[in-house]
Short mmCIF file of C-alpha atoms and ligand atoms in Angstrom, two decimals:
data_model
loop_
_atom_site.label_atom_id
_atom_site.label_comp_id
_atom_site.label_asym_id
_atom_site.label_seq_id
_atom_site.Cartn_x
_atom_site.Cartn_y
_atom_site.Cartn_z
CA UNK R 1 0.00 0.00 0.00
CA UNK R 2 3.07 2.46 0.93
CA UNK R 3 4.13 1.66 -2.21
CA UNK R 4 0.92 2.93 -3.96
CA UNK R 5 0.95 5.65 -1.77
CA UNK R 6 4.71 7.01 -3.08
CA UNK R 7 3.25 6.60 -6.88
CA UNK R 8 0.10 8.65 -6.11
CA UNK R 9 2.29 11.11 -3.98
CA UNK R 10 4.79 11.65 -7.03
CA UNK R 11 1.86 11.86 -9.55
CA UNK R 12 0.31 14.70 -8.13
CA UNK R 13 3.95 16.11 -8.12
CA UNK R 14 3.62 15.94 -11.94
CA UNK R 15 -0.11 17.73 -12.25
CA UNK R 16 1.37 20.55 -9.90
CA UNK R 17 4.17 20.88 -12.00
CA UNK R 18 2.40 21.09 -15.05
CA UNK R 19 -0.08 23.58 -13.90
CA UNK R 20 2.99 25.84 -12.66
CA UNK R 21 4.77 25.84 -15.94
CA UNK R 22 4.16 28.64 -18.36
CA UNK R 23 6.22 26.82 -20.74
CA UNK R 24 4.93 23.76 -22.00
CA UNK R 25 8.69 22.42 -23.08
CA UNK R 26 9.09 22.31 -19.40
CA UNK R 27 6.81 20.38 -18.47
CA UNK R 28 8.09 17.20 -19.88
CA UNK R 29 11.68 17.97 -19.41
CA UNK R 30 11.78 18.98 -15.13
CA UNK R 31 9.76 15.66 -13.85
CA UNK R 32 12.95 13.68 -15.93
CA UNK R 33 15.98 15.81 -15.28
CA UNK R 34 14.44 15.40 -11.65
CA UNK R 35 14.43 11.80 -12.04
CA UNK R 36 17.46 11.52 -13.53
CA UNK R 37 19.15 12.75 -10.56
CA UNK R 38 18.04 9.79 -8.08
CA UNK R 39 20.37 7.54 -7.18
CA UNK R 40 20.41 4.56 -5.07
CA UNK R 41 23.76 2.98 -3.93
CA UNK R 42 23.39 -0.54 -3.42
CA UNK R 43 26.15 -2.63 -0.99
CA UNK R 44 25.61 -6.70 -2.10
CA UNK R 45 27.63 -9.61 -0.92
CA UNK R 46 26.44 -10.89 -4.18
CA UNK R 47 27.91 -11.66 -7.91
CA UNK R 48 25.55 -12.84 -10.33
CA UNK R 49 24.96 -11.59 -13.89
CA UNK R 50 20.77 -12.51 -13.28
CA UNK R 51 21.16 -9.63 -10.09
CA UNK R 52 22.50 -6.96 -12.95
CA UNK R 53 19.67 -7.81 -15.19
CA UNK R 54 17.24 -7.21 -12.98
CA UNK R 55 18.60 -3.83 -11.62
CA UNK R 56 19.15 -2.81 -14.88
CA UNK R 57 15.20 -3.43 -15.50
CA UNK R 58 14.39 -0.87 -12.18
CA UNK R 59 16.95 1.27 -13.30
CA UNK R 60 14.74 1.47 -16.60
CA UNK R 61 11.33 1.39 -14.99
CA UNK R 62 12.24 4.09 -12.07
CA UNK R 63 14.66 6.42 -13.40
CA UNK R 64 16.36 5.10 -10.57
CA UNK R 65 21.03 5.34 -11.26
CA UNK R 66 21.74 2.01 -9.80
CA UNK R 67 25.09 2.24 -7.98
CA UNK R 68 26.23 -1.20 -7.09
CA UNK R 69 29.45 -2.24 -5.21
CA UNK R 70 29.45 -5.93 -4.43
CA UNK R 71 32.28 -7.42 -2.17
CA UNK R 72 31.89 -10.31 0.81
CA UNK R 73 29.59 -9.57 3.38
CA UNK R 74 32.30 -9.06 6.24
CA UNK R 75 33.87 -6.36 3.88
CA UNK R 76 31.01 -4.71 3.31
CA UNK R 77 31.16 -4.27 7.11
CA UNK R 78 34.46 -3.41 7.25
CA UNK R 79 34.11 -0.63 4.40
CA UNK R 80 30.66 1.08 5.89
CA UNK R 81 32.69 0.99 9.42
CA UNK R 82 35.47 3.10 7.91
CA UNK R 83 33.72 5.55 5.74
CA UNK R 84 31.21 6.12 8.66
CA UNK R 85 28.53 9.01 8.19
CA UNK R 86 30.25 9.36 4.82
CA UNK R 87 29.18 5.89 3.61
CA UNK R 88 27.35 6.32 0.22
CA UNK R 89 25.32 3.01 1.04
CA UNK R 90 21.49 3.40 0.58
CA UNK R 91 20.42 -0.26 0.47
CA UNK R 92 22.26 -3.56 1.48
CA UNK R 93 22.05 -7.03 0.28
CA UNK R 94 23.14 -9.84 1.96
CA UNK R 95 22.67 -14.02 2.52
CA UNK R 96 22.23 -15.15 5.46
CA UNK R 97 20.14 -13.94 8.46
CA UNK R 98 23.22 -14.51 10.66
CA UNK R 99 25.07 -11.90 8.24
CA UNK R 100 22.12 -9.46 8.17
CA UNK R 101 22.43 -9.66 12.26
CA UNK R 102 26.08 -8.29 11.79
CA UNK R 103 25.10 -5.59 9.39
CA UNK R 104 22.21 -4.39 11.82
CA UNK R 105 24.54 -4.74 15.21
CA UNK R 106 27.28 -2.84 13.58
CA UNK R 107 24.92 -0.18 13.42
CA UNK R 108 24.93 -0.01 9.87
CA UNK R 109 21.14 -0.24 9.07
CA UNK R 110 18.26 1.36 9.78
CA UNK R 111 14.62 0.41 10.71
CA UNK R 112 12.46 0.77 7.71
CA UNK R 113 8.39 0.73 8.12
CA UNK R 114 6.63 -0.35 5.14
CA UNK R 115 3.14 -1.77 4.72
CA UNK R 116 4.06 -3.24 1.63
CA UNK R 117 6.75 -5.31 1.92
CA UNK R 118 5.80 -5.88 6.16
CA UNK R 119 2.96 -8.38 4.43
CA UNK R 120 4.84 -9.38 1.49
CA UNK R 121 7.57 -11.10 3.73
CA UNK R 122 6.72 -13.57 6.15
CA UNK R 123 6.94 -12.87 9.58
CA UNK R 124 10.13 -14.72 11.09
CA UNK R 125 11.66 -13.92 7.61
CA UNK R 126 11.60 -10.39 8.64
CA UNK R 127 13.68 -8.41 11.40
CA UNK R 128 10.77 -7.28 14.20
CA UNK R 129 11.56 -3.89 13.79
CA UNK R 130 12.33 -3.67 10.21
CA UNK R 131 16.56 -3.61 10.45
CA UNK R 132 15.94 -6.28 7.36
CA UNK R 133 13.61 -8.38 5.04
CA UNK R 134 13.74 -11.71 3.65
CA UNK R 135 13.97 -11.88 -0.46
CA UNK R 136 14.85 -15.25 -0.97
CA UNK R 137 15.16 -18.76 1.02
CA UNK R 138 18.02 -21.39 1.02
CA UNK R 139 18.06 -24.43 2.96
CA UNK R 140 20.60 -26.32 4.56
CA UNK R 141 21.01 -29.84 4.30
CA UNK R 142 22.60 -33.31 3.41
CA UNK R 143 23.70 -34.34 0.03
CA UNK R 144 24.04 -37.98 1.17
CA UNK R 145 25.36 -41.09 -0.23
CA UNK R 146 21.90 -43.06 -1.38
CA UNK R 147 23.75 -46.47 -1.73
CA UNK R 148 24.87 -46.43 2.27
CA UNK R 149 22.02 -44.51 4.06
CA UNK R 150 18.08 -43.85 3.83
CA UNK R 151 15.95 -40.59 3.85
CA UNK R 152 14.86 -42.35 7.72
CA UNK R 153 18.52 -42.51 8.58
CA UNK R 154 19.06 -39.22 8.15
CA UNK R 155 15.65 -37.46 8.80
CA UNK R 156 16.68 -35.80 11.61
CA UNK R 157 19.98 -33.52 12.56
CA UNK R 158 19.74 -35.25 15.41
CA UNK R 159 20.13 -38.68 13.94
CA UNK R 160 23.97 -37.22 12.06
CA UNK R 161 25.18 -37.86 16.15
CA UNK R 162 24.85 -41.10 16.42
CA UNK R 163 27.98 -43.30 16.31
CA UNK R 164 26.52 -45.08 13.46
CA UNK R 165 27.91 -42.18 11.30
CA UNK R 166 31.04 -42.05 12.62
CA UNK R 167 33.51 -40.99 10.37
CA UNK R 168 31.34 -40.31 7.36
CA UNK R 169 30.50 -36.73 7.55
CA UNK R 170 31.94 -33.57 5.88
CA UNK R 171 31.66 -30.33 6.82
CA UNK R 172 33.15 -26.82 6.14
CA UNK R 173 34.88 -25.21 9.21
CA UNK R 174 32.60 -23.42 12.20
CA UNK R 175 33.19 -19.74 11.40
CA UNK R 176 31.23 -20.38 8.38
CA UNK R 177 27.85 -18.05 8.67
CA UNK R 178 26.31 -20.94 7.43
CA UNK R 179 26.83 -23.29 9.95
CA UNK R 180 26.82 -20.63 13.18
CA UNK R 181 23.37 -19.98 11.71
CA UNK R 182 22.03 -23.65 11.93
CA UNK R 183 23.50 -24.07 15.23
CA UNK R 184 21.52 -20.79 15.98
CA UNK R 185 18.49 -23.03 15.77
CA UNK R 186 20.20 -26.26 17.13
CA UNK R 187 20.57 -24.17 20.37
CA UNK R 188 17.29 -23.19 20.11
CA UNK R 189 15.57 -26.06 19.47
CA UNK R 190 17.25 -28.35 21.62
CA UNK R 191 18.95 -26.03 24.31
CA UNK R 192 22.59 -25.21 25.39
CA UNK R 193 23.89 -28.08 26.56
CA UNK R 194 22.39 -30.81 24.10
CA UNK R 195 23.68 -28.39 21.45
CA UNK R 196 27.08 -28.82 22.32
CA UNK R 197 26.90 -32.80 22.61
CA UNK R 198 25.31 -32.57 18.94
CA UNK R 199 28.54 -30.49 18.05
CA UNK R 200 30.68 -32.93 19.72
CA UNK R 201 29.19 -35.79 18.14
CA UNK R 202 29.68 -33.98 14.89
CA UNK R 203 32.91 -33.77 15.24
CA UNK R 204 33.78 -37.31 16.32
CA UNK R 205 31.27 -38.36 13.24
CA UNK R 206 33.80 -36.28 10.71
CA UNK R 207 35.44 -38.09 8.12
CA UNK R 208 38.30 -35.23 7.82
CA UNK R 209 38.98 -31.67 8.98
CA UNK R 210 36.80 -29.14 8.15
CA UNK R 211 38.21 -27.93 4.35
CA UNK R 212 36.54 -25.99 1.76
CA UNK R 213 33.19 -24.53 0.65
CA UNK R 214 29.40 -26.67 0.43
CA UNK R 215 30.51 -28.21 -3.01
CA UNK R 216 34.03 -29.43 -1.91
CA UNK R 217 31.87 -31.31 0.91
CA UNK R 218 29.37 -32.61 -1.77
CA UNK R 219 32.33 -33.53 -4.20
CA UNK R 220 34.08 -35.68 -1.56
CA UNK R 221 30.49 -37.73 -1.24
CA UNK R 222 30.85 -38.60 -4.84
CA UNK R 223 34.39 -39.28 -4.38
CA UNK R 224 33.97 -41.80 -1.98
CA UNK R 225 35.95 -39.49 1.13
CA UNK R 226 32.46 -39.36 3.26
CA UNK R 227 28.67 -40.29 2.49
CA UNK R 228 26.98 -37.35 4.50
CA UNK R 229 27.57 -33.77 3.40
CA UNK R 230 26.06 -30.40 5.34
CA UNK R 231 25.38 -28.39 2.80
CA UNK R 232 23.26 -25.62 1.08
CA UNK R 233 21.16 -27.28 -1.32
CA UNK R 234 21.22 -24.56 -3.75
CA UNK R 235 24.73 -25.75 -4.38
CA UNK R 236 24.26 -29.51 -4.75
CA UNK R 237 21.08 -27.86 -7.41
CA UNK R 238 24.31 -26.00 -9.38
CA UNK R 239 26.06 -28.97 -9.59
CA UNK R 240 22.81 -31.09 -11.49
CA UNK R 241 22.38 -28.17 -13.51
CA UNK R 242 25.76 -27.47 -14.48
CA UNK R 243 27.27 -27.64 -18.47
CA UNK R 244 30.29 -29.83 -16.77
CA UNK R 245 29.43 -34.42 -17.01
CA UNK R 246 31.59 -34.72 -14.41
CA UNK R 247 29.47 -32.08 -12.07
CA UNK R 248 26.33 -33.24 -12.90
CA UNK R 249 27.63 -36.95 -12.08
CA UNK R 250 28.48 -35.70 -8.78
CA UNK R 251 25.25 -34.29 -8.73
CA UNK R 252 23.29 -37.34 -9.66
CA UNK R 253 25.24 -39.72 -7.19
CA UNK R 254 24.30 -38.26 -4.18
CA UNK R 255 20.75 -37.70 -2.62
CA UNK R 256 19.38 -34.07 -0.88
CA UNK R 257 17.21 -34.27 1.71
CA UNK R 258 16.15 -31.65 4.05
CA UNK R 259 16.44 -33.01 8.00
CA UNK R 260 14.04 -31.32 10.49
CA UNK R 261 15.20 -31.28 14.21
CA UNK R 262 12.80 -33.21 15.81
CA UNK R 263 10.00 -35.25 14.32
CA UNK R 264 7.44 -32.11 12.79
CA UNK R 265 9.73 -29.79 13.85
CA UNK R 266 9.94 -27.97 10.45
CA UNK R 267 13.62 -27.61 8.63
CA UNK R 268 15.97 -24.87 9.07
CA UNK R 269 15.67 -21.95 6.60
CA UNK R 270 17.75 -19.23 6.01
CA UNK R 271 17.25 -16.02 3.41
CA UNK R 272 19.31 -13.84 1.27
CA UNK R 273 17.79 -10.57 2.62
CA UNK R 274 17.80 -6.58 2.39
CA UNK R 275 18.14 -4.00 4.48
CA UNK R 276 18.32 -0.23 4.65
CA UNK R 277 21.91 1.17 5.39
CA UNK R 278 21.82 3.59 8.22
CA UNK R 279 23.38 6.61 6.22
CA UNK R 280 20.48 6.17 3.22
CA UNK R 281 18.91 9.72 3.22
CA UNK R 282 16.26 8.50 0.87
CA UNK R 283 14.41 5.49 2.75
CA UNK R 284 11.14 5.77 -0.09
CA UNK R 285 13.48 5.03 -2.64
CA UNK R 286 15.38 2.19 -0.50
CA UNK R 287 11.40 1.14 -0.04
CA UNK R 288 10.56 1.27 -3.84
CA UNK R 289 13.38 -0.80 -4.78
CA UNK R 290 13.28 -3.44 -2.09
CA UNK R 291 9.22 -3.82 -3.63
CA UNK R 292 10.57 -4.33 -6.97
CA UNK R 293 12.96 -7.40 -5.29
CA UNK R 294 9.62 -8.24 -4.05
CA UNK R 295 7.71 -8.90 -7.36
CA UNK R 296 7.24 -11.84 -9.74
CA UNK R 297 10.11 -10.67 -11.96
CA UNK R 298 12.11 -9.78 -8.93
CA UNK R 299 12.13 -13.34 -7.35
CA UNK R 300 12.21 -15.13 -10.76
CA UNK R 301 15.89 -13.34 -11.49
CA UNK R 302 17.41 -13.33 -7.80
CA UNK R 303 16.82 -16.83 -8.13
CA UNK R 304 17.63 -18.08 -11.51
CA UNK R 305 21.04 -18.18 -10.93
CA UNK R 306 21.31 -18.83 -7.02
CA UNK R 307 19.26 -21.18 -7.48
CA UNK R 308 17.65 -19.94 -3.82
CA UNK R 309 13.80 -20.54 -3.19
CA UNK R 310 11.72 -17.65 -3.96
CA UNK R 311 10.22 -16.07 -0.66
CA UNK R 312 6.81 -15.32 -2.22
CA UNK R 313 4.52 -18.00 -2.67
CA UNK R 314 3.28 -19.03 -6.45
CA UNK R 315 6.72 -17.66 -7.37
CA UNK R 316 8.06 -19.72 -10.32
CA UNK R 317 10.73 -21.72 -9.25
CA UNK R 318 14.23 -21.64 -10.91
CA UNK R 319 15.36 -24.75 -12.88
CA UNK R 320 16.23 -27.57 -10.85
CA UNK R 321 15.52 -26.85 -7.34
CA UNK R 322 12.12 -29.05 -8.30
CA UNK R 323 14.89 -32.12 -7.20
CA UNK R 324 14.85 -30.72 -4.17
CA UNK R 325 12.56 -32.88 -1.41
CA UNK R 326 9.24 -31.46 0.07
CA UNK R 327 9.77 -29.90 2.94
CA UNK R 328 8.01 -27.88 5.53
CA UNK R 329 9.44 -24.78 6.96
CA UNK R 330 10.58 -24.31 10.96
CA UNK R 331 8.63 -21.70 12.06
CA UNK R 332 11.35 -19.87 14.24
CA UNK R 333 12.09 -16.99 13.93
CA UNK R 334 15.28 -16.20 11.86
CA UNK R 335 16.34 -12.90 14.32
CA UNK R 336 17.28 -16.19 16.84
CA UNK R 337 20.32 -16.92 14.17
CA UNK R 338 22.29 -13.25 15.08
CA UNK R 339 21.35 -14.05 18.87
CA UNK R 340 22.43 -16.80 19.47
CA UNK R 341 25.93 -16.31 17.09
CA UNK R 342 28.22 -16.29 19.63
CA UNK R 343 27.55 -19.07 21.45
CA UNK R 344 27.35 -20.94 18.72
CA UNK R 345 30.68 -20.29 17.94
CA UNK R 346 31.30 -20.96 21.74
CA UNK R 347 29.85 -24.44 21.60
CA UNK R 348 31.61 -24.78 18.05
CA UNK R 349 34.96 -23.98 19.37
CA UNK R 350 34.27 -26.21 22.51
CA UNK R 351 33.77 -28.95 20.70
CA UNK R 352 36.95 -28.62 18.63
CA UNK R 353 35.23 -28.34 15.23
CA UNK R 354 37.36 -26.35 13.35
FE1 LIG H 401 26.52 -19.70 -0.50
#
């Protein structure tokens, strides 16, 4: 409705305008020069060429200049830190709730109010007082060996604990936002001190040191070096989707399946998310273009390539993530991943997982 609202508001900018020029030239050259001028400077932690194509369409469909400096998320911290009140940052973009946490306890964003996009986004995919919004899902999983284990075998995180699995999991290291983040909601699901015997357990269950990113993890499955991998699933999706034989048989050797915590617990979820940078000076702008990231054509292109969930329902999905299992979504709320960061990495570092 805000959204509405800021059209109506900037039409009947345009009728007064009109009626005040003398010179009818004018009227159809101020309302563009004006426009012209807007600029929104966008921070993402994100590279794809789909996330140009569709700024390039608001660009076109706003008059919006589209200033976009992408780096990693932690410096994109780092940066808005040292420029300060200075920062040029308008809008940020980010994975993981965990990461949008940092953004927002850094002091780097700001609340943002908006009917609109309040409804649009879910309720525990959104920050309670509007520090940041959900735009996309991800889920992390197991790409699992199908040959050695059973969807039942592993249907629960609990279940990866047992000594049954000893010495077939892999798993990046525990500074990973990633993993911090599904502790978040191992902690909260099954309290402090269970949480750290998972970890443990984990750890005594891994077939090597934690090395490498989700696709090393899902590459040594197929290579024989463990049968369960913790992993993203939009990754293990890449891999069946990719031009390469040899990805797509890593792809089509191993199984994904999305564990819950507890029996009808839900599975963990995390989001790619914006938020509005604490130095924007323009938050109906920031608004307008987190609403386009909010439409049809807005989910279908920040997930084409990710190959991340849409957040809005009846979304089309992007090619292959329809080999992803069913699964139904935990219901916590995702503000409990930032809370509960550092003693996940506690608990982590306790255990000895790397
Ligand atoms: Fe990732």
């Amino acid at each position: 409705m805000t959204y509405r609202t800021h059209k109506i508001a900037g039409l009947s900018l345009l009728v007064g305008a009109v009626a005040a020029c003398s010179n009818p030239a004018e009227t159809v050259d101020t309302p563009t020069a004006e426009d012209a001028t807007r600029t929104l400077t966008l921070y993402s932690s994100r590279h794809y060429d789909s996330d140009k194509a569709l700024y390039a369409m608001f660009e076109e469909q706003a008059g919006v200049k589209l200033d976009v400096r992408e780096s990693k998320a932690d410096q994109l911290i780092e940066t808005m830190k040292a420029e300060g009140d200075q920062s040029p940052a308008d809008v940020i973009i980010t994975s993981d709730a965990g990461s949008l946490w940092r953004f927002q306890s850094a002091g780097l964003t700001q609340p943002l109010a908006s009917d609109t996009i309040g409804a649009a986004v879910p309720a525990n995919y959104q920050q309670s007082d509007g520090h940041w919004y959900g735009l996309a899902r991800r889920l992390r999983g197991i790409a699992y060996d199908p040959a050695r284990w059973s969807a039942e075998d592993l249907a629960t995180w609990d279940k990866l604990a047992e000594d049954d699995k000893a010495g077939e999991i892999c798993v990046r290291s525990s500074s990973n936002i990633y993993n911090l983040s599904l502790m978040g909601e191992i902690i909260h699901r099954y309290g402090d001190e269970a949480a750290q015997d998972w970890a443990t357990s984990i750890v005594s269950n891994m077939a090597r040191n934690p090395q490498g990113g989700d696709t090393d993890q899902i590459r040594a499955v197929a290579a024989g070096e463990c049968s369960i991998a913790i992993v993203n699933h939009y990754y293990w999706v890449r891999l069946g989707a990719s031009e390469k034989d040899a990805d797509r048989n890593v792809a089509a050797s191993t199984t994904f399946l999305v564990p819950e915590f507890t029996a009808g617990s839900g599975s963990h979820v995390n989001i790619t998310g914006a938020a509005v940078a604490a130095t924007a000076d323009d938050a109906a702008l920031a608004e307008e273009f987190i609403t386009f990231l909010l439409t049809e054509t807005g989910q279908s292109y920040l997930t084409r390539e990710t190959k991340e969930l849409p957040l809005l329902d009846g979304s089309p999905l992007p090619e292959g993530v329809e080999n992803v299992p069913d699964f139904t979504a935990s219901d916590a709320n995702l503000e409990i991943y930032g809370e509960n960061q550092a003693e996940a990495q506690r608990l982590f570092d306790l255990a000895g997982w790397n």
